[in-house]
CSV table of N, CA and C in Angstrom, one decimal:
chain,number,residue,atom,x,y,z
A,1,MET,N,3.5,24.8,0.7
A,1,MET,CA,3.4,24.4,2.0
A,1,MET,C,3.9,22.9,2.2
A,2,TYR,N,4.2,22.6,3.5
A,2,TYR,CA,4.7,21.3,3.7
A,2,TYR,C,3.5,20.5,4.3
A,3,VAL,N,3.3,19.3,3.8
A,3,VAL,CA,2.2,18.5,4.1
A,3,VAL,C,2.7,17.2,4.8
A,4,ILE,N,2.1,16.8,5.9
A,4,ILE,CA,2.3,15.5,6.5
A,4,ILE,C,0.9,14.8,6.5
A,5,MET,N,0.9,13.6,5.9
A,5,MET,CA,-0.4,12.9,5.7
A,5,MET,C,-0.3,11.6,6.5
A,6,VAL,N,-1.4,11.3,7.2
A,6,VAL,CA,-1.4,10.1,8.0
A,6,VAL,C,-2.8,9.4,7.6
A,7,TYR,N,-2.7,8.1,7.2
A,7,TYR,CA,-4.0,7.4,6.9
A,7,TYR,C,-4.2,6.3,7.8
A,8,ASP,N,-5.5,6.1,8.0
A,8,ASP,CA,-5.9,4.9,8.8
A,8,ASP,C,-7.2,4.4,8.0
A,9,VAL,N,-7.0,3.5,7.1
A,9,VAL,CA,-8.1,3.1,6.2
A,9,VAL,C,-8.2,1.6,6.2
A,10,ASN,N,-9.4,1.1,5.8
A,10,ASN,CA,-9.6,-0.3,5.8
A,10,ASN,C,-8.6,-1.0,4.9
A,11,VAL,N,-8.1,-2.2,5.4
A,11,VAL,CA,-6.9,-2.8,4.7
A,11,VAL,C,-7.2,-3.0,3.2
A,12,LYS,N,-8.6,-3.2,2.8
A,12,LYS,CA,-8.9,-3.4,1.4
A,12,LYS,C,-8.6,-2.1,0.6
A,13,ARG,N,-8.5,-1.0,1.2
A,13,ARG,CA,-8.3,0.3,0.5
A,13,ARG,C,-6.8,0.8,0.6
A,14,VAL,N,-6.0,0.2,1.4
A,14,VAL,CA,-4.7,0.8,1.6
A,14,VAL,C,-3.9,0.9,0.3
A,15,ASN,N,-3.9,-0.1,-0.5
A,15,ASN,CA,-3.1,-0.1,-1.8
A,15,ASN,C,-3.5,1.1,-2.6
A,16,LYS,N,-4.8,1.3,-2.7
A,16,LYS,CA,-5.3,2.4,-3.6
A,16,LYS,C,-4.9,3.8,-3.0
A,17,VAL,N,-5.1,3.9,-1.7
A,17,VAL,CA,-4.8,5.1,-1.0
A,17,VAL,C,-3.3,5.5,-1.1
A,18,LEU,N,-2.5,4.4,-1.0
A,18,LEU,CA,-1.0,4.5,-1.0
A,18,LEU,C,-0.6,4.9,-2.4
A,19,LYS,N,-1.2,4.2,-3.4
A,19,LYS,CA,-0.8,4.5,-4.8
A,19,LYS,C,-1.1,5.9,-5.2
A,20,ILE,N,-2.3,6.4,-4.8
A,20,ILE,CA,-2.6,7.8,-5.1
A,20,ILE,C,-1.7,8.8,-4.4
A,21,SER,N,-1.5,8.5,-3.1
A,21,SER,CA,-0.7,9.4,-2.2
A,21,SER,C,0.7,9.6,-2.7
A,22,ARG,N,1.3,8.4,-3.2
A,22,ARG,CA,2.7,8.4,-3.5
A,22,ARG,C,2.9,9.1,-4.9
A,23,LYS,N,1.8,9.5,-5.5
A,23,LYS,CA,2.0,10.4,-6.8
A,23,LYS,C,2.3,11.8,-6.3
A,24,TYR,N,2.0,12.1,-5.0
A,24,TYR,CA,2.1,13.5,-4.6
A,24,TYR,C,3.1,13.7,-3.5
A,25,LEU,N,3.2,12.6,-2.6
A,25,LEU,CA,4.1,12.7,-1.4
A,25,LEU,C,5.0,11.5,-1.3
A,26,ASN,N,6.0,11.7,-0.4
A,26,ASN,CA,7.0,10.6,-0.1
A,26,ASN,C,6.6,9.8,1.1
A,27,TRP,N,6.7,8.4,0.9
A,27,TRP,CA,6.4,7.6,2.1
A,27,TRP,C,7.5,7.8,3.1
A,28,THR,N,7.1,7.8,4.4
A,28,THR,CA,8.2,8.0,5.4
A,28,THR,C,8.3,6.9,6.3
A,29,ILE,N,7.2,6.6,7.0
A,29,ILE,CA,7.2,5.5,8.0
A,29,ILE,C,5.7,5.1,8.3
A,30,ARG,N,5.5,3.9,8.4
A,30,ARG,CA,4.1,3.3,8.7
A,30,ARG,C,3.1,4.0,7.8
A,31,SER,N,2.1,4.6,8.3
A,31,SER,CA,1.1,5.1,7.4
A,31,SER,C,1.2,6.6,7.2
A,32,VAL,N,2.5,7.1,7.1
A,32,VAL,CA,2.8,8.5,7.1
A,32,VAL,C,3.5,8.8,5.8
A,33,LEU,N,3.0,9.9,5.1
A,33,LEU,CA,3.7,10.4,3.9
A,33,LEU,C,3.9,11.9,4.1
A,34,GLU,N,4.9,12.4,3.4
A,34,GLU,CA,5.1,13.9,3.6
A,34,GLU,C,5.7,14.5,2.3
A,35,GLY,N,5.7,15.8,2.3
A,35,GLY,CA,6.3,16.6,1.2
A,35,GLY,C,5.7,17.9,0.9
A,36,PHE,N,6.4,18.6,0.0
A,36,PHE,CA,5.9,19.9,-0.3
A,36,PHE,C,4.8,19.8,-1.4
A,37,LEU,N,3.7,20.5,-1.2
A,37,LEU,CA,2.6,20.5,-2.1
A,37,LEU,C,2.1,22.0,-2.4
A,38,THR,N,1.7,22.2,-3.6
A,38,THR,CA,1.1,23.5,-3.9
A,38,THR,C,-0.4,23.3,-3.4
A,39,LYS,N,-1.1,24.4,-3.3
A,39,LYS,CA,-2.5,24.3,-2.8
A,39,LYS,C,-3.3,23.5,-3.9
A,40,GLU,N,-3.0,23.7,-5.1
A,40,GLU,CA,-3.7,23.0,-6.2
A,40,GLU,C,-3.5,21.5,-6.1
A,41,SER,N,-2.2,21.1,-6.0
A,41,SER,CA,-2.0,19.6,-5.9
A,41,SER,C,-2.5,19.0,-4.7
A,42,TYR,N,-2.5,19.8,-3.6
A,42,TYR,CA,-3.1,19.3,-2.3
A,42,TYR,C,-4.6,19.1,-2.5
A,43,GLU,N,-5.3,20.0,-3.2
A,43,GLU,CA,-6.7,19.8,-3.5
A,43,GLU,C,-7.0,18.7,-4.4
A,44,SER,N,-6.1,18.5,-5.4
A,44,SER,CA,-6.2,17.4,-6.3
A,44,SER,C,-6.0,16.0,-5.6
A,45,LEU,N,-5.1,16.0,-4.7
A,45,LEU,CA,-4.8,14.7,-3.9
A,45,LEU,C,-6.1,14.5,-3.1
A,46,LYS,N,-6.6,15.5,-2.4
A,46,LYS,CA,-7.9,15.2,-1.6
A,46,LYS,C,-9.0,14.7,-2.5
A,47,ARG,N,-9.2,15.3,-3.7
A,47,ARG,CA,-10.3,14.9,-4.5
A,47,ARG,C,-10.1,13.4,-4.9
A,48,GLU,N,-8.9,13.0,-5.2
A,48,GLU,CA,-8.6,11.6,-5.6
A,48,GLU,C,-8.9,10.7,-4.5
A,49,LEU,N,-8.4,11.1,-3.3
A,49,LEU,CA,-8.6,10.2,-2.1
A,49,LEU,C,-10.1,10.1,-1.7
A,50,LEU,N,-10.8,11.2,-1.9
A,50,LEU,CA,-12.3,11.1,-1.5
A,50,LEU,C,-13.0,10.2,-2.4
A,51,LYS,N,-12.5,9.9,-3.6
A,51,LYS,CA,-13.2,8.9,-4.5
A,51,LYS,C,-13.0,7.5,-4.1
A,52,VAL,N,-11.9,7.2,-3.3
A,52,VAL,CA,-11.6,5.8,-3.0
A,52,VAL,C,-11.9,5.5,-1.5
A,53,ILE,N,-11.8,6.4,-0.6
A,53,ILE,CA,-12.0,6.1,0.8
A,53,ILE,C,-13.5,6.0,1.1
A,54,ASP,N,-13.8,5.2,2.2
A,54,ASP,CA,-15.2,5.2,2.8
A,54,ASP,C,-15.2,6.2,3.9
A,55,GLU,N,-15.8,7.3,3.8
A,55,GLU,CA,-15.7,8.4,4.8
A,55,GLU,C,-16.3,8.0,6.1
A,56,LYS,N,-17.2,6.9,6.1
A,56,LYS,CA,-17.8,6.5,7.4
A,56,LYS,C,-16.8,5.6,8.2
A,57,GLU,N,-15.8,5.1,7.5
A,57,GLU,CA,-14.9,4.1,8.1
A,57,GLU,C,-13.4,4.5,8.2
A,58,ASP,N,-13.0,5.1,7.1
A,58,ASP,CA,-11.6,5.5,6.9
A,58,ASP,C,-11.3,6.9,7.4
A,59,SER,N,-10.0,7.1,7.7
A,59,SER,CA,-9.5,8.5,8.1
A,59,SER,C,-8.3,8.8,7.4
A,60,VAL,N,-8.2,10.0,6.9
A,60,VAL,CA,-6.9,10.6,6.4
A,60,VAL,C,-6.7,11.9,7.0
A,61,TYR,N,-5.6,12.1,7.7
A,61,TYR,CA,-5.3,13.4,8.3
A,61,TYR,C,-4.2,14.1,7.6
A,62,PHE,N,-4.4,15.4,7.4
A,62,PHE,CA,-3.4,16.2,6.7
A,62,PHE,C,-3.0,17.3,7.7
A,63,TYR,N,-1.7,17.4,7.9
A,63,TYR,CA,-1.1,18.5,8.6
A,63,TYR,C,-0.5,19.5,7.6
A,64,LEU,N,-1.1,20.7,7.6
A,64,LEU,CA,-0.6,21.7,6.6
A,64,LEU,C,0.3,22.7,7.3
A,65,ILE,N,1.5,22.7,6.9
A,65,ILE,CA,2.5,23.6,7.6
A,65,ILE,C,2.9,24.6,6.6
A,66,ASP,N,2.6,25.9,7.0
A,66,ASP,CA,2.8,27.0,6.1
A,66,ASP,C,4.3,27.4,6.2
A,67,THR,N,5.2,26.7,5.4
A,67,THR,CA,6.6,27.0,5.4
A,67,THR,C,7.2,26.6,4.1
A,68,ASP,N,8.3,27.2,3.7
A,68,ASP,CA,9.0,26.8,2.5
A,68,ASP,C,10.2,26.0,2.9
A,69,ARG,N,10.3,25.7,4.2
A,69,ARG,CA,11.5,24.9,4.7
A,69,ARG,C,10.9,23.6,5.3
A,70,GLN,N,11.6,22.5,5.0
A,70,GLN,CA,11.1,21.2,5.5
A,70,GLN,C,11.2,21.3,7.1
A,71,PRO,N,10.2,20.8,7.7
A,71,PRO,CA,10.3,20.8,9.2
A,71,PRO,C,11.5,19.9,9.7
A,72,HIS,N,12.0,20.3,10.7
A,72,HIS,CA,13.2,19.5,11.3
A,72,HIS,C,12.6,18.2,11.7
A,73,LYS,N,13.3,17.1,11.2
A,73,LYS,CA,12.9,15.8,11.5
A,73,LYS,C,14.0,15.0,12.2
A,74,ILE,N,13.7,14.4,13.3
A,74,ILE,CA,14.6,13.7,14.2
A,74,ILE,C,14.2,12.2,14.2
A,75,VAL,N,15.1,11.3,14.1
A,75,VAL,CA,14.8,9.9,14.1
A,75,VAL,C,15.5,9.3,15.3
A,76,LEU,N,14.7,8.6,16.1
A,76,LEU,CA,15.3,7.8,17.2
A,76,LEU,C,15.3,6.3,16.6
A,77,GLY,N,16.4,5.7,16.7
A,77,GLY,CA,16.4,4.3,16.2
A,77,GLY,C,16.7,4.2,14.8
A,78,GLU,N,15.9,3.3,14.1
A,78,GLU,CA,16.1,3.0,12.7
A,78,GLU,C,15.4,3.9,11.8
A,79,VAL,N,16.2,4.3,10.7
A,79,VAL,CA,15.5,5.1,9.7
A,79,VAL,C,14.8,4.1,8.8
A,80,ARG,N,13.5,4.3,8.6
A,80,ARG,CA,12.7,3.4,7.8
A,80,ARG,C,13.0,3.7,6.3
A,81,THR,N,13.7,2.7,5.7
A,81,THR,CA,13.9,2.9,4.2
A,81,THR,C,13.2,1.9,3.4
A,82,ASP,N,12.9,0.7,4.1
A,82,ASP,CA,12.2,-0.4,3.4
A,82,ASP,C,10.7,0.0,3.3
A,83,PHE,N,10.3,0.2,2.1
A,83,PHE,CA,8.9,0.5,1.9
A,83,PHE,C,8.1,-0.8,1.8
A,84,LYS,N,7.2,-0.9,2.8
A,84,LYS,CA,6.3,-2.0,2.7
A,84,LYS,C,4.9,-1.5,3.0
A,85,PHE,N,3.9,-2.1,2.3
A,85,PHE,CA,2.5,-1.7,2.4
A,85,PHE,C,2.1,-1.9,3.8
A,86,ILE,N,1.7,-0.8,4.4
A,86,ILE,CA,1.4,-0.8,5.9
A,86,ILE,C,-0.1,-0.7,6.0
A,87,GLY,N,-0.7,-1.8,6.5
A,87,GLY,CA,-2.2,-1.8,6.7
A,87,GLY,C,-2.6,-0.9,7.9
B,1,MET,N,7.5,24.8,20.5
B,1,MET,CA,7.4,24.3,19.2
B,1,MET,C,6.3,23.2,19.2
B,2,TYR,N,5.8,23.0,18.0
B,2,TYR,CA,4.8,21.9,17.8
B,2,TYR,C,5.5,20.7,17.4
B,3,VAL,N,5.1,19.6,18.0
B,3,VAL,CA,5.8,18.3,17.7
B,3,VAL,C,4.8,17.3,17.2
B,4,ILE,N,5.2,16.6,16.1
B,4,ILE,CA,4.3,15.5,15.6
B,4,ILE,C,5.2,14.3,15.7
B,5,MET,N,4.8,13.3,16.5
B,5,MET,CA,5.6,12.1,16.7
B,5,MET,C,5.0,10.9,16.1
B,6,VAL,N,5.7,10.1,15.4
B,6,VAL,CA,5.3,8.8,14.7
B,6,VAL,C,6.2,7.7,15.2
B,7,TYR,N,5.5,6.6,15.7
B,7,TYR,CA,6.4,5.5,16.2
B,7,TYR,C,6.1,4.2,15.3
B,8,ASP,N,7.1,3.5,15.1
B,8,ASP,CA,7.0,2.1,14.5
B,8,ASP,C,7.9,1.3,15.3
B,9,VAL,N,7.3,0.6,16.4
B,9,VAL,CA,8.1,-0.2,17.3
B,9,VAL,C,7.6,-1.6,17.4
B,10,ASN,N,8.4,-2.5,17.8
B,10,ASN,CA,8.0,-3.9,18.0
B,10,ASN,C,6.8,-3.8,19.0
B,11,VAL,N,5.9,-4.7,18.6
B,11,VAL,CA,4.6,-4.7,19.3
B,11,VAL,C,4.8,-5.0,20.9
B,12,LYS,N,5.9,-5.6,21.2
B,12,LYS,CA,6.2,-5.9,22.6
B,12,LYS,C,6.4,-4.6,23.4
B,13,ARG,N,6.8,-3.5,22.6
B,13,ARG,CA,7.2,-2.2,23.3
B,13,ARG,C,6.2,-1.1,23.0
B,14,VAL,N,5.1,-1.4,22.3
B,14,VAL,CA,4.2,-0.3,22.0
B,14,VAL,C,3.6,0.2,23.2
B,15,ASN,N,3.1,-0.6,24.2
B,15,ASN,CA,2.5,-0.1,25.4
B,15,ASN,C,3.4,0.9,26.2
B,16,LYS,N,4.7,0.5,26.3
B,16,LYS,CA,5.6,1.3,27.0
B,16,LYS,C,5.8,2.7,26.3
B,17,VAL,N,6.0,2.5,25.0
B,17,VAL,CA,6.3,3.8,24.2
B,17,VAL,C,5.1,4.7,24.3
B,18,LEU,N,3.9,4.1,24.2
B,18,LEU,CA,2.6,5.0,24.2
B,18,LEU,C,2.4,5.5,25.6
B,19,LYS,N,2.7,4.8,26.6
B,19,LYS,CA,2.5,5.3,28.0
B,19,LYS,C,3.4,6.5,28.2
B,20,ILE,N,4.7,6.4,27.8
B,20,ILE,CA,5.6,7.5,28.0
B,20,ILE,C,5.2,8.7,27.2
B,21,SER,N,4.9,8.4,25.9
B,21,SER,CA,4.6,9.5,25.0
B,21,SER,C,3.3,10.3,25.4
B,22,ARG,N,2.3,9.6,25.9
B,22,ARG,CA,1.1,10.2,26.3
B,22,ARG,C,1.2,11.1,27.5
B,23,LYS,N,2.4,11.0,28.2
B,23,LYS,CA,2.6,12.0,29.3
B,23,LYS,C,3.0,13.4,28.7
B,24,TYR,N,3.4,13.4,27.4
B,24,TYR,CA,3.9,14.6,26.8
B,24,TYR,C,3.0,15.1,25.7
B,25,LEU,N,2.4,14.1,24.9
B,25,LEU,CA,1.7,14.5,23.7
B,25,LEU,C,0.3,13.8,23.7
B,26,ASN,N,-0.5,14.3,22.7
B,26,ASN,CA,-1.8,13.8,22.6
B,26,ASN,C,-1.9,12.7,21.5
B,27,TRP,N,-2.5,11.6,21.7
B,27,TRP,CA,-2.7,10.6,20.7
B,27,TRP,C,-3.7,11.2,19.6
B,28,THR,N,-3.4,10.9,18.4
B,28,THR,CA,-4.2,11.5,17.3
B,28,THR,C,-4.8,10.4,16.5
B,29,ILE,N,-4.0,9.6,15.8
B,29,ILE,CA,-4.4,8.6,14.9
B,29,ILE,C,-3.3,7.6,14.8
B,30,ARG,N,-3.7,6.3,14.7
B,30,ARG,CA,-2.7,5.2,14.5
B,30,ARG,C,-1.5,5.4,15.4
B,31,SER,N,-0.3,5.5,14.9
B,31,SER,CA,0.8,5.6,15.7
B,31,SER,C,1.4,7.0,15.7
B,32,VAL,N,0.5,8.0,15.8
B,32,VAL,CA,0.8,9.4,15.7
B,32,VAL,C,0.3,10.1,16.9
B,33,LEU,N,1.2,10.9,17.5
B,33,LEU,CA,0.9,11.8,18.6
B,33,LEU,C,1.4,13.2,18.3
B,34,GLU,N,0.8,14.2,19.0
B,34,GLU,CA,1.1,15.6,18.6
B,34,GLU,C,0.9,16.5,19.8
B,35,GLY,N,1.5,17.7,19.7
B,35,GLY,CA,1.3,18.7,20.8
B,35,GLY,C,2.4,19.6,20.9
B,36,PHE,N,2.2,20.7,21.7
B,36,PHE,CA,3.2,21.7,21.9
B,36,PHE,C,4.1,21.2,23.0
B,37,LEU,N,5.5,21.3,22.8
B,37,LEU,CA,6.5,20.9,23.8
B,37,LEU,C,7.5,22.0,23.9
B,38,THR,N,8.0,22.2,25.1
B,38,THR,CA,9.2,23.0,25.3
B,38,THR,C,10.4,22.2,24.8
B,39,LYS,N,11.5,22.8,24.6
B,39,LYS,CA,12.7,22.1,24.2
B,39,LYS,C,13.1,21.1,25.3
B,40,GLU,N,13.0,21.5,26.6
B,40,GLU,CA,13.3,20.7,27.7
B,40,GLU,C,12.5,19.4,27.8
B,41,SER,N,11.1,19.6,27.6
B,41,SER,CA,10.3,18.4,27.7
B,41,SER,C,10.5,17.5,26.5
B,42,TYR,N,10.8,18.1,25.4
B,42,TYR,CA,11.0,17.3,24.2
B,42,TYR,C,12.3,16.4,24.4
B,43,GLU,N,13.3,17.0,25.0
B,43,GLU,CA,14.6,16.3,25.4
B,43,GLU,C,14.3,15.2,26.4
B,44,SER,N,13.4,15.5,27.4
B,44,SER,CA,13.1,14.5,28.4
B,44,SER,C,12.3,13.4,27.8
B,45,LEU,N,11.4,13.7,26.8
B,45,LEU,CA,10.6,12.6,26.2
B,45,LEU,C,11.6,11.7,25.4
B,46,LYS,N,12.5,12.3,24.7
B,46,LYS,CA,13.5,11.5,24.0
B,46,LYS,C,14.3,10.6,24.9
B,47,ARG,N,14.8,11.2,26.0
B,47,ARG,CA,15.6,10.3,27.0
B,47,ARG,C,14.8,9.2,27.4
B,48,GLU,N,13.5,9.4,27.8
B,48,GLU,CA,12.7,8.3,28.3
B,48,GLU,C,12.5,7.2,27.2
B,49,LEU,N,12.2,7.7,26.0
B,49,LEU,CA,12.0,6.7,24.9
B,49,LEU,C,13.2,5.9,24.6
B,50,LEU,N,14.3,6.6,24.7
B,50,LEU,CA,15.6,5.9,24.4
B,50,LEU,C,15.9,4.7,25.4
B,51,LYS,N,15.4,4.9,26.5
B,51,LYS,CA,15.5,3.8,27.6
B,51,LYS,C,14.7,2.6,27.3
B,52,VAL,N,13.6,2.7,26.4
B,52,VAL,CA,12.7,1.6,26.3
B,52,VAL,C,12.8,1.0,24.8
B,53,ILE,N,13.2,1.8,23.8
B,53,ILE,CA,13.1,1.2,22.5
B,53,ILE,C,14.4,0.5,22.2
B,54,ASP,N,14.3,-0.4,21.2
B,54,ASP,CA,15.5,-1.1,20.7
B,54,ASP,C,15.9,-0.3,19.4
B,55,GLU,N,17.0,0.5,19.5
B,55,GLU,CA,17.4,1.4,18.4
B,55,GLU,C,17.7,0.6,17.1
B,56,LYS,N,18.0,-0.7,17.2
B,56,LYS,CA,18.3,-1.4,16.0
B,56,LYS,C,17.0,-1.9,15.3
B,57,GLU,N,15.9,-1.9,16.0
B,57,GLU,CA,14.7,-2.4,15.4
B,57,GLU,C,13.5,-1.4,15.4
B,58,ASP,N,13.5,-0.5,16.3
B,58,ASP,CA,12.4,0.4,16.4
B,58,ASP,C,12.7,1.7,15.8
B,59,SER,N,11.6,2.5,15.5
B,59,SER,CA,11.8,3.8,14.9
B,59,SER,C,10.8,4.8,15.6
B,60,VAL,N,11.3,5.9,15.9
B,60,VAL,CA,10.5,7.0,16.4
B,60,VAL,C,10.9,8.3,15.6
B,61,TYR,N,9.9,8.8,14.9
B,61,TYR,CA,10.2,10.0,14.1
B,61,TYR,C,9.6,11.2,14.9
B,62,PHE,N,10.3,12.3,14.9
B,62,PHE,CA,9.7,13.5,15.4
B,62,PHE,C,9.8,14.6,14.3
B,63,TYR,N,8.7,15.3,14.1
B,63,TYR,CA,8.7,16.5,13.3
B,63,TYR,C,8.6,17.7,14.2
B,64,LEU,N,9.6,18.5,14.2
B,64,LEU,CA,9.7,19.7,15.1
B,64,LEU,C,9.3,20.9,14.3
B,65,ILE,N,8.2,21.5,14.6
B,65,ILE,CA,7.7,22.7,13.8
B,65,ILE,C,7.8,23.9,14.7
B,66,ASP,N,8.6,24.8,14.2
B,66,ASP,CA,8.9,26.0,15.0
B,66,ASP,C,7.8,27.0,14.8
B,67,THR,N,6.8,26.8,15.6
B,67,THR,CA,5.6,27.7,15.6
B,67,THR,C,5.0,27.7,17.0
B,68,ASP,N,4.2,28.8,17.2
B,68,ASP,CA,3.4,28.8,18.4
B,68,ASP,C,1.9,28.6,18.1
B,69,ARG,N,1.7,28.3,16.8
B,69,ARG,CA,0.3,28.1,16.4
B,69,ARG,C,0.2,26.6,16.0
B,70,GLN,N,-0.9,26.0,16.3
B,70,GLN,CA,-1.1,24.6,15.8
B,70,GLN,C,-1.2,24.5,14.4
B,71,PRO,N,-0.4,23.6,13.7
B,71,PRO,CA,-0.6,23.5,12.2
B,71,PRO,C,-2.0,23.2,11.9
B,72,HIS,N,-2.3,23.7,10.7
B,72,HIS,CA,-3.7,23.4,10.2
B,72,HIS,C,-3.9,22.0,10.0
B,73,LYS,N,-5.0,21.4,10.6
B,73,LYS,CA,-5.1,19.9,10.4
B,73,LYS,C,-6.5,19.7,9.8
B,74,ILE,N,-6.5,18.9,8.7
B,74,ILE,CA,-7.7,18.6,7.9
B,74,ILE,C,-7.9,17.1,8.0
B,75,VAL,N,-9.2,16.7,8.2
B,75,VAL,CA,-9.5,15.3,8.3
B,75,VAL,C,-10.4,14.9,7.2
B,76,LEU,N,-10.1,13.9,6.4
B,76,LEU,CA,-11.0,13.3,5.4
B,76,LEU,C,-11.6,12.1,6.1
B,77,GLY,N,-12.9,12.0,6.1
B,77,GLY,CA,-13.6,10.8,6.7
B,77,GLY,C,-13.7,10.9,8.1
B,78,GLU,N,-13.5,9.9,8.8
B,78,GLU,CA,-13.8,9.8,10.3
B,78,GLU,C,-12.7,10.4,11.2
B,79,VAL,N,-13.1,11.2,12.2
B,79,VAL,CA,-12.2,11.7,13.1
B,79,VAL,C,-12.0,10.6,14.2
B,80,ARG,N,-10.7,10.2,14.4
B,80,ARG,CA,-10.4,9.1,15.3
B,80,ARG,C,-10.5,9.6,16.7
B,81,THR,N,-11.5,9.1,17.4
B,81,THR,CA,-11.6,9.5,18.9
B,81,THR,C,-11.3,8.3,19.7
B,82,ASP,N,-11.6,7.2,19.1
B,82,ASP,CA,-11.5,6.0,20.0
B,82,ASP,C,-10.0,5.6,20.1
B,83,PHE,N,-9.5,5.7,21.3
B,83,PHE,CA,-8.1,5.4,21.5
B,83,PHE,C,-7.9,3.9,21.6
B,84,LYS,N,-7.2,3.3,20.7
B,84,LYS,CA,-6.9,1.9,20.8
B,84,LYS,C,-5.4,1.7,20.6
B,85,PHE,N,-4.8,0.8,21.4
B,85,PHE,CA,-3.3,0.6,21.2
B,85,PHE,C,-3.1,0.1,19.8
B,86,ILE,N,-2.3,0.9,19.2
B,86,ILE,CA,-2.0,0.6,17.7
B,86,ILE,C,-0.6,0.0,17.7
B,87,GLY,N,-0.6,-1.2,17.2
B,87,GLY,CA,0.7,-2.0,17.1
B,87,GLY,C,1.5,-1.5,15.8
């Protein structure tokens, strides 16, 4: 399945969340990562994230798209290639 | 089709981009909006955005998902309900 992940976490935890997430997904823009994941690796990513986020303050959204083809992605303006830690 | 939009624009233009986008899509979290759009309304949204963004500096990403069902969305932690202008 194709997964799009968006995080909104306390700046203290951004590095940890990003480090974990980038083991599984590709950084795209701002606080968004994406990529193909098996169910098992998606569950593993969730478990790792749940160990570092504060569920009362942080948010991580997953869009799970049941497809074996990458969703069509259109970019207006600049393609973000520079990876910078996004708070 | 289901559309997930992510913007990364100069803070001077966030309000305009958000105002336009919220006519078509629902704000979800951070700089992400989503919802069902027809091809025509998607094209209309793009035209409006292209009038206000600076294509050399700003980025707007669209994920176009060819489905009539909302992608499965999982939230870890807090569901973002408070809408605040996200720079």
